[in-house]
Coordinates of C-alpha atoms in Angstrom, one line a residue:
Chain A
M1 CA 0.0 0.2 -0.1
T2 CA 1.2 3.5 -0.8
D3 CA -0.3 6.7 0.5
E4 CA -1.0 8.4 -3.0
A5 CA -2.1 6.8 -6.3
T6 CA -3.3 8.5 -9.5
A7 CA -5.8 7.2 -12.0
F8 CA -6.6 8.4 -15.6
V9 CA -9.8 8.1 -16.9
P10 CA -10.8 9.2 -20.7
G11 CA -13.5 11.7 -21.3
H12 CA -16.6 10.2 -22.8
I13 CA -18.9 12.0 -25.4
T14 CA -22.3 10.4 -25.7
G15 CA -23.7 10.6 -29.4
F16 CA -27.2 9.1 -28.7
F17 CA -28.7 7.5 -25.7
S18 CA -32.0 6.1 -24.3
A19 CA -32.9 6.8 -20.5
H20 CA -33.9 3.8 -18.2
P21 CA -34.5 4.6 -14.7
D22 CA -34.7 1.9 -11.9
D23 CA -35.3 2.0 -8.2
D24 CA -31.9 0.1 -8.0
P25 CA -29.0 2.5 -9.0
S26 CA -27.1 -0.4 -10.1
A27 CA -29.4 -1.3 -12.7
A28 CA -30.5 2.1 -13.8
G29 CA -28.6 3.6 -16.7
S30 CA -28.8 4.2 -20.3
R31 CA -28.4 2.4 -23.6
G32 CA -26.5 4.1 -26.5
A33 CA -23.1 5.0 -28.2
G34 CA -20.3 7.2 -27.5
I35 CA -16.7 7.9 -28.0
T36 CA -14.1 7.6 -25.3
L37 CA -11.3 10.4 -25.5
S38 CA -7.6 10.6 -25.1
H39 CA -8.5 14.1 -23.4
G40 CA -9.5 12.8 -19.9
V41 CA -9.2 13.5 -16.2
D42 CA -6.0 12.7 -14.2
V43 CA -7.4 11.7 -10.5
R44 CA -4.8 12.0 -7.7
V45 CA -5.8 10.7 -4.2
H46 CA -3.5 11.2 -1.2
R47 CA -4.0 10.8 2.3
E48 CA -4.5 14.2 4.3
S49 CA -7.2 15.7 6.4
G50 CA -10.2 16.1 4.3
P51 CA -12.2 14.9 2.5
S52 CA -11.8 17.9 0.0
L53 CA -11.8 17.7 -4.1
R54 CA -10.0 20.3 -6.2
L55 CA -10.5 20.4 -10.0
N56 CA -7.7 22.3 -12.1
G57 CA -6.8 23.9 -8.8
D58 CA -10.3 25.1 -7.7
P59 CA -12.2 23.7 -4.8
I60 CA -15.4 22.0 -6.3
D61 CA -18.2 19.9 -4.9
V62 CA -19.3 16.8 -7.0
D63 CA -21.8 14.4 -5.4
A64 CA -20.9 11.6 -7.1
V65 CA -17.2 11.9 -5.7
D66 CA -18.5 12.3 -2.1
A67 CA -20.6 9.2 -2.6
V68 CA -17.7 7.2 -3.8
L69 CA -15.4 8.2 -0.9
E70 CA -18.4 7.1 1.4
A71 CA -19.0 3.7 -0.4
L72 CA -15.1 2.9 -0.1
D73 CA -15.0 4.3 3.6
A74 CA -12.0 6.5 2.5
G75 CA -11.5 8.4 5.8
D76 CA -9.2 11.2 5.3
V77 CA -8.0 11.9 1.7
V78 CA -7.7 14.6 -0.8
V79 CA -8.5 14.3 -4.5
T80 CA -7.0 16.6 -6.8
A81 CA -8.1 16.2 -10.6
E82 CA -6.6 17.7 -13.8
T83 CA -8.3 18.0 -17.2
P84 CA -8.3 20.0 -20.2
L85 CA -12.0 19.1 -20.7
P86 CA -14.6 21.4 -19.9
L87 CA -17.4 20.8 -17.0
G88 CA -21.0 20.3 -18.0
A89 CA -20.3 20.3 -21.9
G90 CA -20.9 16.6 -22.3
F91 CA -17.4 15.2 -21.7
G92 CA -18.2 12.8 -18.8
V93 CA -15.9 14.6 -16.4
S94 CA -18.2 13.9 -13.2
G95 CA -18.2 10.3 -14.2
A96 CA -14.5 10.3 -14.5
L97 CA -14.1 12.0 -11.3
A98 CA -16.2 9.3 -9.6
L99 CA -14.4 6.6 -11.3
G100 CA -11.0 8.1 -10.9
T101 CA -11.5 8.3 -7.5
A102 CA -12.7 4.7 -6.8
Y103 CA -9.6 3.5 -8.6
A104 CA -7.2 5.5 -6.9
I105 CA -8.8 5.0 -3.4
N106 CA -8.6 1.2 -3.9
A107 CA -4.9 1.6 -4.7
I108 CA -4.3 3.3 -1.5
A109 CA -6.5 1.5 1.0
D110 CA -7.0 -1.9 1.6
T111 CA -10.6 -2.2 0.0
R112 CA -9.8 -5.4 -2.3
R113 CA -12.2 -4.7 -5.0
T114 CA -12.1 -5.9 -8.5
E115 CA -12.6 -3.3 -11.4
N116 CA -15.9 -4.3 -11.9
D117 CA -16.9 -3.7 -8.1
L118 CA -15.1 -0.1 -8.4
V119 CA -17.0 0.6 -11.8
G120 CA -20.1 -0.6 -10.0
I121 CA -19.5 2.0 -7.1
A122 CA -19.0 4.8 -9.5
H123 CA -21.8 4.1 -11.6
R124 CA -24.3 4.1 -8.6
A125 CA -22.9 7.1 -7.3
E126 CA -23.2 9.0 -10.7
V127 CA -26.9 7.6 -11.1
D128 CA -27.8 8.7 -7.4
A129 CA -26.2 12.4 -8.1
G130 CA -28.5 12.5 -11.2
T131 CA -25.2 13.9 -13.1
G132 CA -25.1 10.9 -15.6
L133 CA -26.6 7.5 -16.6
G134 CA -23.8 5.8 -18.9
D135 CA -20.6 7.5 -18.7
V136 CA -19.0 5.8 -16.3
V137 CA -19.3 1.9 -17.7
A138 CA -18.3 3.7 -21.1
Q139 CA -15.1 5.1 -19.4
A140 CA -14.3 1.9 -17.8
R141 CA -14.3 0.3 -21.1
G142 CA -12.6 2.7 -23.8
G143 CA -13.0 2.6 -27.4
L144 CA -16.2 3.5 -29.1
P145 CA -18.5 1.9 -26.6
I146 CA -21.8 0.5 -27.5
R147 CA -24.2 0.5 -24.3
L148 CA -26.3 -2.6 -25.1
D149 CA -28.0 -2.6 -21.6
P150 CA -28.5 -0.3 -18.9
G151 CA -26.8 -0.5 -15.6
G152 CA -23.6 -1.1 -14.0
P153 CA -21.1 -4.1 -14.7
A154 CA -23.5 -6.5 -13.1
H155 CA -26.3 -5.5 -15.6
G156 CA -25.0 -4.0 -18.4
R157 CA -23.5 -5.5 -21.5
L158 CA -21.2 -3.6 -23.6
D159 CA -19.9 -3.8 -27.2
G160 CA -17.9 -1.5 -29.2
I161 CA -17.3 0.0 -32.9
P162 CA -14.0 -1.4 -34.0
A163 CA -12.1 1.7 -35.2
S164 CA -9.9 4.5 -33.9
P165 CA -10.7 7.5 -35.9
R166 CA -9.2 11.3 -35.0
V167 CA -11.8 13.3 -33.1
E168 CA -12.4 17.1 -33.3
Y169 CA -14.6 19.1 -31.0
V170 CA -15.8 22.6 -30.2
T171 CA -17.6 23.6 -27.1
F172 CA -19.9 26.6 -27.1
G173 CA -21.2 26.2 -23.4
S174 CA -23.0 23.9 -21.0
V175 CA -26.3 22.3 -20.8
S176 CA -27.9 20.7 -17.7
T177 CA -27.8 17.2 -17.6
E178 CA -29.9 16.8 -14.5
Q179 CA -32.6 19.1 -15.9
I180 CA -32.8 16.8 -19.0
L181 CA -32.6 13.6 -17.0
S182 CA -35.2 14.6 -14.6
G183 CA -37.8 15.9 -17.2
D184 CA -39.9 13.8 -19.6
T185 CA -37.4 11.4 -21.3
R186 CA -39.7 9.5 -23.5
A187 CA -39.5 10.9 -27.0
L188 CA -35.8 11.2 -26.5
T189 CA -35.6 7.5 -25.3
A190 CA -37.7 6.3 -28.5
A191 CA -35.1 8.3 -30.6
G192 CA -32.2 6.5 -28.9
E193 CA -33.5 3.2 -29.3
R194 CA -34.0 3.6 -33.0
A195 CA -30.4 5.1 -33.5
L196 CA -29.0 1.9 -31.3
S197 CA -30.9 -0.7 -33.1
D198 CA -29.9 1.3 -36.7
L199 CA -26.3 1.2 -35.4
R200 CA -26.0 -2.4 -34.5
A201 CA -26.9 -3.0 -38.3
E202 CA -23.9 -1.0 -39.5
P203 CA -21.2 -0.3 -36.5
T204 CA -19.0 2.0 -38.3
P205 CA -17.8 5.5 -37.2
S206 CA -19.4 7.5 -39.8
R207 CA -22.9 5.6 -39.3
F208 CA -22.6 6.5 -35.6
L209 CA -22.1 10.2 -36.5
A210 CA -25.1 10.2 -38.7
L211 CA -27.4 8.6 -36.1
S212 CA -26.0 11.0 -33.2
R213 CA -27.1 13.8 -35.6
R214 CA -30.3 12.4 -36.3
F215 CA -31.1 11.6 -32.6
A216 CA -30.0 15.4 -31.4
R217 CA -32.9 16.8 -33.8
E218 CA -35.3 13.8 -33.1
A219 CA -34.8 14.4 -29.2
D220 CA -35.3 17.9 -29.6
L221 CA -31.7 18.7 -27.9
L222 CA -30.1 20.6 -30.6
T223 CA -28.7 23.9 -29.7
E224 CA -28.8 26.6 -31.9
R225 CA -24.7 27.0 -32.1
V226 CA -24.4 23.0 -32.5
G227 CA -27.1 23.2 -35.0
D228 CA -25.2 25.9 -37.1
A229 CA -21.8 24.1 -36.7
I230 CA -23.3 21.0 -38.4
T231 CA -24.7 22.8 -41.1
D232 CA -21.3 24.3 -41.7
V233 CA -19.4 20.9 -41.7
R234 CA -22.2 19.2 -43.8
D235 CA -21.8 22.3 -46.5
A236 CA -18.1 21.5 -46.3
G237 CA -18.5 17.8 -47.2
G238 CA -18.3 16.4 -43.7
D239 CA -20.4 15.1 -41.0
A240 CA -20.8 16.2 -37.4
A241 CA -22.9 15.7 -34.2
M242 CA -23.8 17.2 -30.8
A243 CA -22.4 15.9 -27.5
M244 CA -25.0 14.6 -25.0
L245 CA -25.4 16.7 -22.8
G246 CA -23.5 19.9 -23.8
D247 CA -23.4 22.8 -25.9
T248 CA -20.7 20.8 -28.0
V249 CA -20.1 19.6 -31.5
F250 CA -18.0 16.8 -32.6
A251 CA -16.7 15.1 -35.7
F252 CA -14.1 12.6 -36.8
G253 CA -11.0 13.2 -39.0
D254 CA -10.5 16.9 -39.7
S255 CA -14.2 17.9 -40.6
L256 CA -14.6 20.9 -38.3
S257 CA -11.2 22.6 -39.3
A258 CA -12.0 21.9 -42.9
A259 CA -15.3 24.0 -42.2
G260 CA -13.1 26.7 -40.5
Y261 CA -13.4 25.9 -37.0
D262 CA -10.6 25.7 -34.7
P263 CA -11.3 22.7 -32.7
A264 CA -9.6 20.6 -30.0
V265 CA -8.1 17.5 -31.5
C266 CA -7.6 14.1 -29.6
S267 CA -7.9 10.4 -30.4
V268 CA -10.0 7.7 -29.5
H269 CA -8.7 6.2 -26.2
A270 CA -8.3 2.5 -26.5
A271 CA -8.2 1.7 -22.9
G272 CA -10.7 2.2 -20.3
A273 CA -9.8 4.0 -17.0
T274 CA -6.1 3.0 -16.0
L275 CA -4.2 3.1 -12.5
R276 CA -1.3 5.4 -13.2
S277 CA 1.0 4.3 -10.7
A278 CA 2.6 0.8 -10.6
E279 CA 1.9 -1.4 -7.7
Chain B
M1 CA -12.7 1.1 -47.0
T2 CA -8.9 0.8 -47.4
D3 CA -7.1 -2.2 -48.9
E4 CA -4.9 -2.5 -45.8
A5 CA -5.1 -2.5 -42.1
T6 CA -3.1 -3.4 -39.1
A7 CA -4.3 -4.7 -35.5
F8 CA -2.5 -4.8 -32.4
V9 CA -3.3 -7.5 -30.1
P10 CA -1.5 -7.9 -26.5
G11 CA 0.2 -10.9 -25.4
H12 CA -1.8 -12.7 -22.6
I13 CA -0.2 -15.1 -19.8
T14 CA -2.8 -17.0 -17.9
G15 CA -1.6 -17.6 -14.4
F16 CA -4.4 -20.3 -13.5
F17 CA -7.5 -21.7 -15.2
S18 CA -10.2 -24.3 -15.5
A19 CA -11.4 -26.1 -18.7
H20 CA -15.1 -25.7 -19.5
P21 CA -15.7 -27.8 -22.9
D22 CA -18.9 -27.5 -24.7
D23 CA -20.4 -28.6 -28.0
D24 CA -20.9 -25.0 -29.0
P25 CA -17.4 -23.3 -29.2
S26 CA -18.9 -20.1 -28.6
A27 CA -19.9 -21.5 -25.0
A28 CA -16.9 -23.4 -24.5
G29 CA -13.9 -21.9 -23.0
S30 CA -11.8 -21.4 -19.5
R31 CA -12.3 -19.4 -16.3
G32 CA -9.1 -18.2 -14.7
A33 CA -6.9 -15.0 -14.5
G34 CA -4.1 -13.7 -16.3
I35 CA -2.1 -10.6 -17.6
T36 CA -2.1 -8.7 -21.0
L37 CA 1.1 -7.4 -21.9
S38 CA 2.5 -4.5 -23.9
H39 CA 4.4 -7.2 -25.9
G40 CA 1.9 -8.4 -28.4
V41 CA 1.4 -9.0 -32.1
D42 CA 1.1 -6.6 -35.1
V43 CA -1.4 -8.1 -37.6
R44 CA -1.4 -6.5 -41.0
V45 CA -3.8 -7.6 -43.4
H46 CA -3.7 -6.6 -47.6
R47 CA -5.6 -7.7 -50.6
E48 CA -3.4 -10.0 -52.5
S49 CA -3.7 -13.2 -54.0
G50 CA -3.7 -15.8 -51.0
P51 CA -4.8 -16.6 -48.5
S52 CA -1.2 -16.8 -46.7
L53 CA 0.0 -16.1 -43.3
R54 CA 3.6 -14.9 -42.5
L55 CA 5.0 -14.5 -38.8
N56 CA 8.2 -12.6 -38.3
G57 CA 8.8 -13.1 -42.0
D58 CA 8.5 -17.0 -42.0
P59 CA 5.4 -18.6 -43.9
I60 CA 3.3 -20.6 -41.0
D61 CA 0.0 -22.4 -41.0
V62 CA -2.2 -21.3 -37.8
D63 CA -5.9 -23.1 -38.1
A64 CA -7.4 -20.4 -36.0
V65 CA -6.4 -17.7 -38.4
D66 CA -7.9 -19.9 -41.6
A67 CA -11.1 -20.3 -39.7
V68 CA -11.3 -16.5 -39.0
L69 CA -10.6 -15.7 -42.7
E70 CA -13.4 -18.4 -43.7
A71 CA -16.0 -17.1 -41.3
L72 CA -15.5 -13.5 -42.7
D73 CA -15.5 -14.8 -46.1
A74 CA -12.3 -12.6 -46.4
G75 CA -11.3 -14.0 -50.1
D76 CA -7.6 -13.0 -51.3
V77 CA -5.7 -11.7 -48.7
V78 CA -2.4 -11.8 -47.0
V79 CA -1.8 -11.7 -43.4
T80 CA 1.5 -10.4 -42.2
A81 CA 2.4 -10.7 -38.5
E82 CA 5.4 -9.2 -36.3
T83 CA 5.8 -10.3 -32.8
P84 CA 8.6 -10.3 -30.2
L85 CA 6.8 -13.1 -28.2
P86 CA 7.8 -16.6 -28.6
L87 CA 5.3 -19.0 -29.9
G88 CA 4.0 -22.1 -27.8
A89 CA 5.3 -20.7 -24.9
G90 CA 2.1 -19.3 -23.2
F91 CA 1.6 -16.0 -24.6
G92 CA -1.5 -16.2 -26.7
V93 CA 0.1 -15.8 -29.9
S94 CA -2.1 -18.0 -31.7
G95 CA -5.2 -15.9 -30.2
A96 CA -3.7 -12.8 -31.1
L97 CA -3.1 -13.9 -34.6
A98 CA -6.9 -14.9 -34.9
L99 CA -8.0 -11.8 -33.1
G100 CA -5.8 -9.3 -35.2
T101 CA -7.0 -11.2 -38.3
A102 CA -10.8 -10.5 -37.4
Y103 CA -10.2 -6.8 -36.6
A104 CA -8.1 -6.0 -39.5
I105 CA -10.4 -8.1 -41.7
N106 CA -13.1 -6.2 -40.7
A107 CA -11.5 -2.8 -41.3
I108 CA -10.8 -3.7 -45.0
A109 CA -14.0 -5.7 -45.9
D110 CA -17.6 -4.5 -45.8
T111 CA -18.3 -7.0 -43.1
R112 CA -19.9 -4.5 -40.5
R113 CA -19.4 -6.4 -37.4
T114 CA -19.2 -4.9 -33.9
E115 CA -16.2 -5.7 -31.6
N116 CA -18.0 -8.3 -29.8
D117 CA -18.9 -10.0 -33.2
L118 CA -15.1 -10.3 -34.1
V119 CA -14.1 -11.4 -30.7
G120 CA -16.7 -14.2 -30.8
I121 CA -15.4 -15.2 -34.2
A122 CA -11.9 -15.5 -33.0
H123 CA -12.8 -17.2 -29.9
R124 CA -14.5 -19.9 -32.0
A125 CA -11.9 -20.4 -34.3
E126 CA -9.3 -20.7 -31.5
V127 CA -11.4 -23.2 -29.5
D128 CA -12.3 -25.2 -32.8
A129 CA -8.4 -25.5 -33.4
G130 CA -7.7 -26.6 -29.9
T131 CA -4.8 -24.0 -29.4
G132 CA -6.5 -22.1 -26.6
L133 CA -9.7 -21.4 -24.5
G134 CA -9.5 -18.1 -22.9
D135 CA -6.8 -16.0 -24.4
V136 CA -8.8 -14.1 -27.2
V137 CA -11.4 -12.8 -24.7
A138 CA -8.7 -11.7 -22.4
Q139 CA -6.7 -10.1 -25.1
A140 CA -10.0 -8.4 -26.4
R141 CA -10.1 -6.5 -22.9
G142 CA -6.7 -5.8 -21.6
G143 CA -5.3 -5.1 -18.3
L144 CA -5.2 -8.0 -15.9
P145 CA -8.3 -10.0 -16.9
I146 CA -10.2 -12.5 -14.5
R147 CA -12.7 -14.7 -17.0
L148 CA -15.8 -15.0 -14.5
D149 CA -17.3 -17.3 -16.9
P150 CA -16.1 -19.5 -19.8
G151 CA -17.2 -18.5 -23.6
G152 CA -17.0 -15.8 -26.0
P153 CA -18.7 -12.3 -25.4
A154 CA -22.2 -13.5 -25.6
H155 CA -21.5 -16.0 -22.9
G156 CA -18.5 -14.7 -20.7
R157 CA -18.5 -12.1 -18.2
L158 CA -15.1 -10.5 -17.5
D159 CA -13.5 -8.5 -14.5
G160 CA -10.2 -7.2 -13.8
I161 CA -7.5 -6.7 -11.2
P162 CA -7.2 -3.1 -10.7
A163 CA -3.4 -2.5 -11.3
S164 CA -0.7 -1.8 -13.8
P165 CA 2.5 -3.4 -12.4
R166 CA 5.7 -3.8 -14.7
V167 CA 6.2 -7.4 -15.9
E168 CA 9.1 -9.8 -16.4
Y169 CA 9.3 -13.2 -18.0
V170 CA 12.0 -15.6 -19.1
T171 CA 10.9 -18.5 -21.8
F172 CA 12.9 -21.9 -21.5
G173 CA 10.8 -23.2 -24.3
S174 CA 7.3 -24.7 -25.5
V175 CA 4.7 -26.9 -24.0
S176 CA 1.9 -28.2 -26.0
T177 CA -1.5 -26.8 -25.3
E178 CA -3.3 -29.1 -27.5
Q179 CA -2.0 -32.2 -25.8
I180 CA -2.8 -30.8 -22.1
L181 CA -6.4 -29.5 -23.2
S182 CA -7.2 -32.8 -24.9
G183 CA -6.3 -34.9 -21.8
D184 CA -7.8 -35.3 -18.6
T185 CA -8.4 -31.7 -17.1
R186 CA -10.5 -32.5 -13.8
A187 CA -7.6 -32.0 -11.4
L188 CA -6.5 -29.0 -13.3
T189 CA -10.0 -27.5 -13.3
A190 CA -10.5 -28.3 -9.6
A191 CA -7.3 -26.3 -8.6
G192 CA -8.3 -23.5 -11.3
E193 CA -11.7 -23.0 -9.5
R194 CA -10.0 -22.9 -6.2
A195 CA -7.5 -20.1 -7.3
L196 CA -10.3 -17.9 -8.9
S197 CA -12.4 -18.2 -5.7
D198 CA -9.5 -17.2 -3.7
L199 CA -8.6 -14.3 -6.1
R200 CA -11.9 -13.0 -6.1
A201 CA -11.5 -12.5 -2.2
E202 CA -8.4 -10.5 -2.5
P203 CA -8.1 -9.2 -6.4
T204 CA -4.4 -8.0 -5.9
P205 CA -1.3 -8.6 -8.3
S206 CA 0.6 -10.1 -5.5
R207 CA -2.2 -12.6 -4.6
F208 CA -2.7 -13.6 -8.2
L209 CA 1.0 -14.5 -8.6
A210 CA 0.9 -16.5 -5.1
L211 CA -2.5 -18.5 -6.5
S212 CA -0.9 -19.0 -10.0
R213 CA 2.2 -20.4 -8.4
R214 CA 0.1 -22.9 -6.4
F215 CA -1.9 -23.7 -9.4
A216 CA 0.8 -24.8 -11.3
R217 CA 2.1 -27.2 -8.5
E218 CA -1.5 -28.7 -7.9
A219 CA -2.4 -29.1 -11.5
D220 CA 1.0 -30.7 -11.9
L221 CA 1.9 -28.7 -14.8
L222 CA 5.3 -27.3 -13.2
T223 CA 8.0 -27.7 -15.5
E224 CA 11.7 -28.3 -13.8
R225 CA 13.2 -25.2 -15.0
V226 CA 10.2 -23.0 -14.2
G227 CA 10.1 -24.7 -10.6
D228 CA 13.9 -24.0 -10.1
A229 CA 13.5 -20.3 -11.4
I230 CA 10.6 -19.7 -8.9
T231 CA 12.8 -21.1 -6.0
D232 CA 15.4 -18.8 -7.2
V233 CA 13.2 -15.7 -7.2
R234 CA 11.8 -16.8 -3.9
D235 CA 15.0 -17.3 -2.3
A236 CA 15.7 -13.5 -3.2
G237 CA 12.6 -12.5 -1.6
G238 CA 10.2 -12.0 -4.6
D239 CA 7.6 -14.2 -6.2
A240 CA 7.2 -15.8 -9.8
A241 CA 4.7 -18.1 -11.5
M242 CA 4.5 -20.2 -14.7
A243 CA 2.8 -19.2 -17.8
M244 CA -0.3 -21.5 -18.7
L245 CA 0.8 -23.0 -21.1
G246 CA 4.4 -22.5 -21.7
D247 CA 7.8 -23.1 -20.3
T248 CA 8.0 -19.8 -19.2
V249 CA 8.3 -18.1 -15.8
F250 CA 7.0 -14.5 -15.0
A251 CA 6.8 -12.2 -12.3
F252 CA 6.1 -8.5 -11.2
G253 CA 8.4 -5.5 -10.5
D254 CA 12.2 -6.7 -10.9
S255 CA 11.8 -10.1 -9.0
L256 CA 13.4 -12.0 -11.9
S257 CA 16.3 -9.5 -12.5
A258 CA 16.9 -9.5 -8.6
A259 CA 17.4 -13.2 -8.8
G260 CA 20.0 -13.0 -11.4
Y261 CA 18.0 -13.7 -14.2
D262 CA 18.0 -11.7 -17.6
P263 CA 14.3 -11.3 -18.3
A264 CA 12.4 -9.7 -21.1
V265 CA 10.6 -6.5 -19.5
C266 CA 7.3 -5.0 -20.6
S267 CA 4.3 -3.6 -18.8
V268 CA 0.5 -4.6 -18.6
H269 CA -1.3 -3.4 -21.6
A270 CA -4.5 -1.3 -20.4
A271 CA -6.1 -1.6 -23.8
G272 CA -7.3 -4.6 -25.5
A273 CA -7.0 -5.4 -29.2
T274 CA -6.9 -1.9 -31.5
L275 CA -6.9 -1.1 -34.9
R276 CA -3.9 0.7 -35.6
S277 CA -4.8 2.4 -38.7
A278 CA -7.5 5.2 -38.5
E279 CA -10.6 5.2 -40.6

């Protein structure tokens, strides 16, 4: 056992999803598909009087992190996270904080959990907090995850699109995940189920992008700025879609730069959450 | 679609396992635990009159690769693989060849399979060939995989040990997987089930190593040279175990070098099989 550990958790953009509430937070979640990113969150945990959480140097409260610390009986620890990703813009930063905290705590405390145990704890924490439904299980897997079933590892099967395209994204601002998830999600869920069924018939990055674009429109979630950017990209011969849930447009290859935007650029992250420090 | 694609598949050392035959090769497999390695196999596929397979420049026949090419109706392709890992020494090279071929073929042909589909095809091919029972699903996952159930993705759940230790190994020679898997596996399977149950109670790298060492002895698979090396490492204060199935000893950290050996050194590979070429 050491007194300090760091986990890396990839960012995750959901392209489309359906919401599946359940009284049991382990079984609750979403189905859908997304992209895990080489841009992610480094979560460092060390023993010090706390608990406290800092993100990019600033104190911040994240309910899902508090719940993970409590579930693992972490005691006095300080969590210090660094990320290039914006918060609340559809990159799964809260899920990454919860999952990274679980991995790092397990490395410094004698908690003896498997990876599925830790993913389950972080998933429940995120669902209970109302800040996400499927980011944690996707971030634990890596790649281009397809969430076949809702729920944590004991419930939800995952699959993936076999590809590793370059990713571009531009963020215009935030969208409240809590507000949308707590509203009427029936139309959204019907659109998400259609997209998932169509993706499984043709599991390729370009089809994923087209189905994500269709989903944002059908679910009535498209923001004006993302809608304009998608139009620009399509006019330039490319394709793009909206990150669920954030005022963020994403695309593969160089589609956003080719349309005159100045996007952040990263790649698909082949691995899921990983402990950075060796045993 | 391109005419050429390359996939990387990590090597996989099984520490202990139980064998679970089934008339359906998708459901057949093994339970157990192992290590995926940053040392792996690069599998390049390109369109050319064939089929043919070369490994490190030499022509080679691998039944599981032929079965994958047939399952995906690959047509005229040539498979060119490169690896620093020895064949037949417990590193899952045949599983890596089958899985890498499946990923690369899917990238150049219009086969529209998901990752689980491709893993299932490679798993069945490997089981039918009698060359492996659990390497393919572990190699598709990455990390330190725990195979909770036997079988391909539609059947077998996986978990993992949350850690990323440095790995050392020394290979003395080959052991025939086919010969052992086609014999009486009852004692082996009982020992493997005990080890799996004990690992789940304490899922750490050091416990995995101790249980793997116990398994090799209980299953009566320990070779003389691996037995001697384990004794040397333990005399030097470390721990080591035998790769299933090969005349190979492995350890974490610097345990083999500290005991005077000159091991190959790599790390745990956090990701599973990955397509190297972008879309």
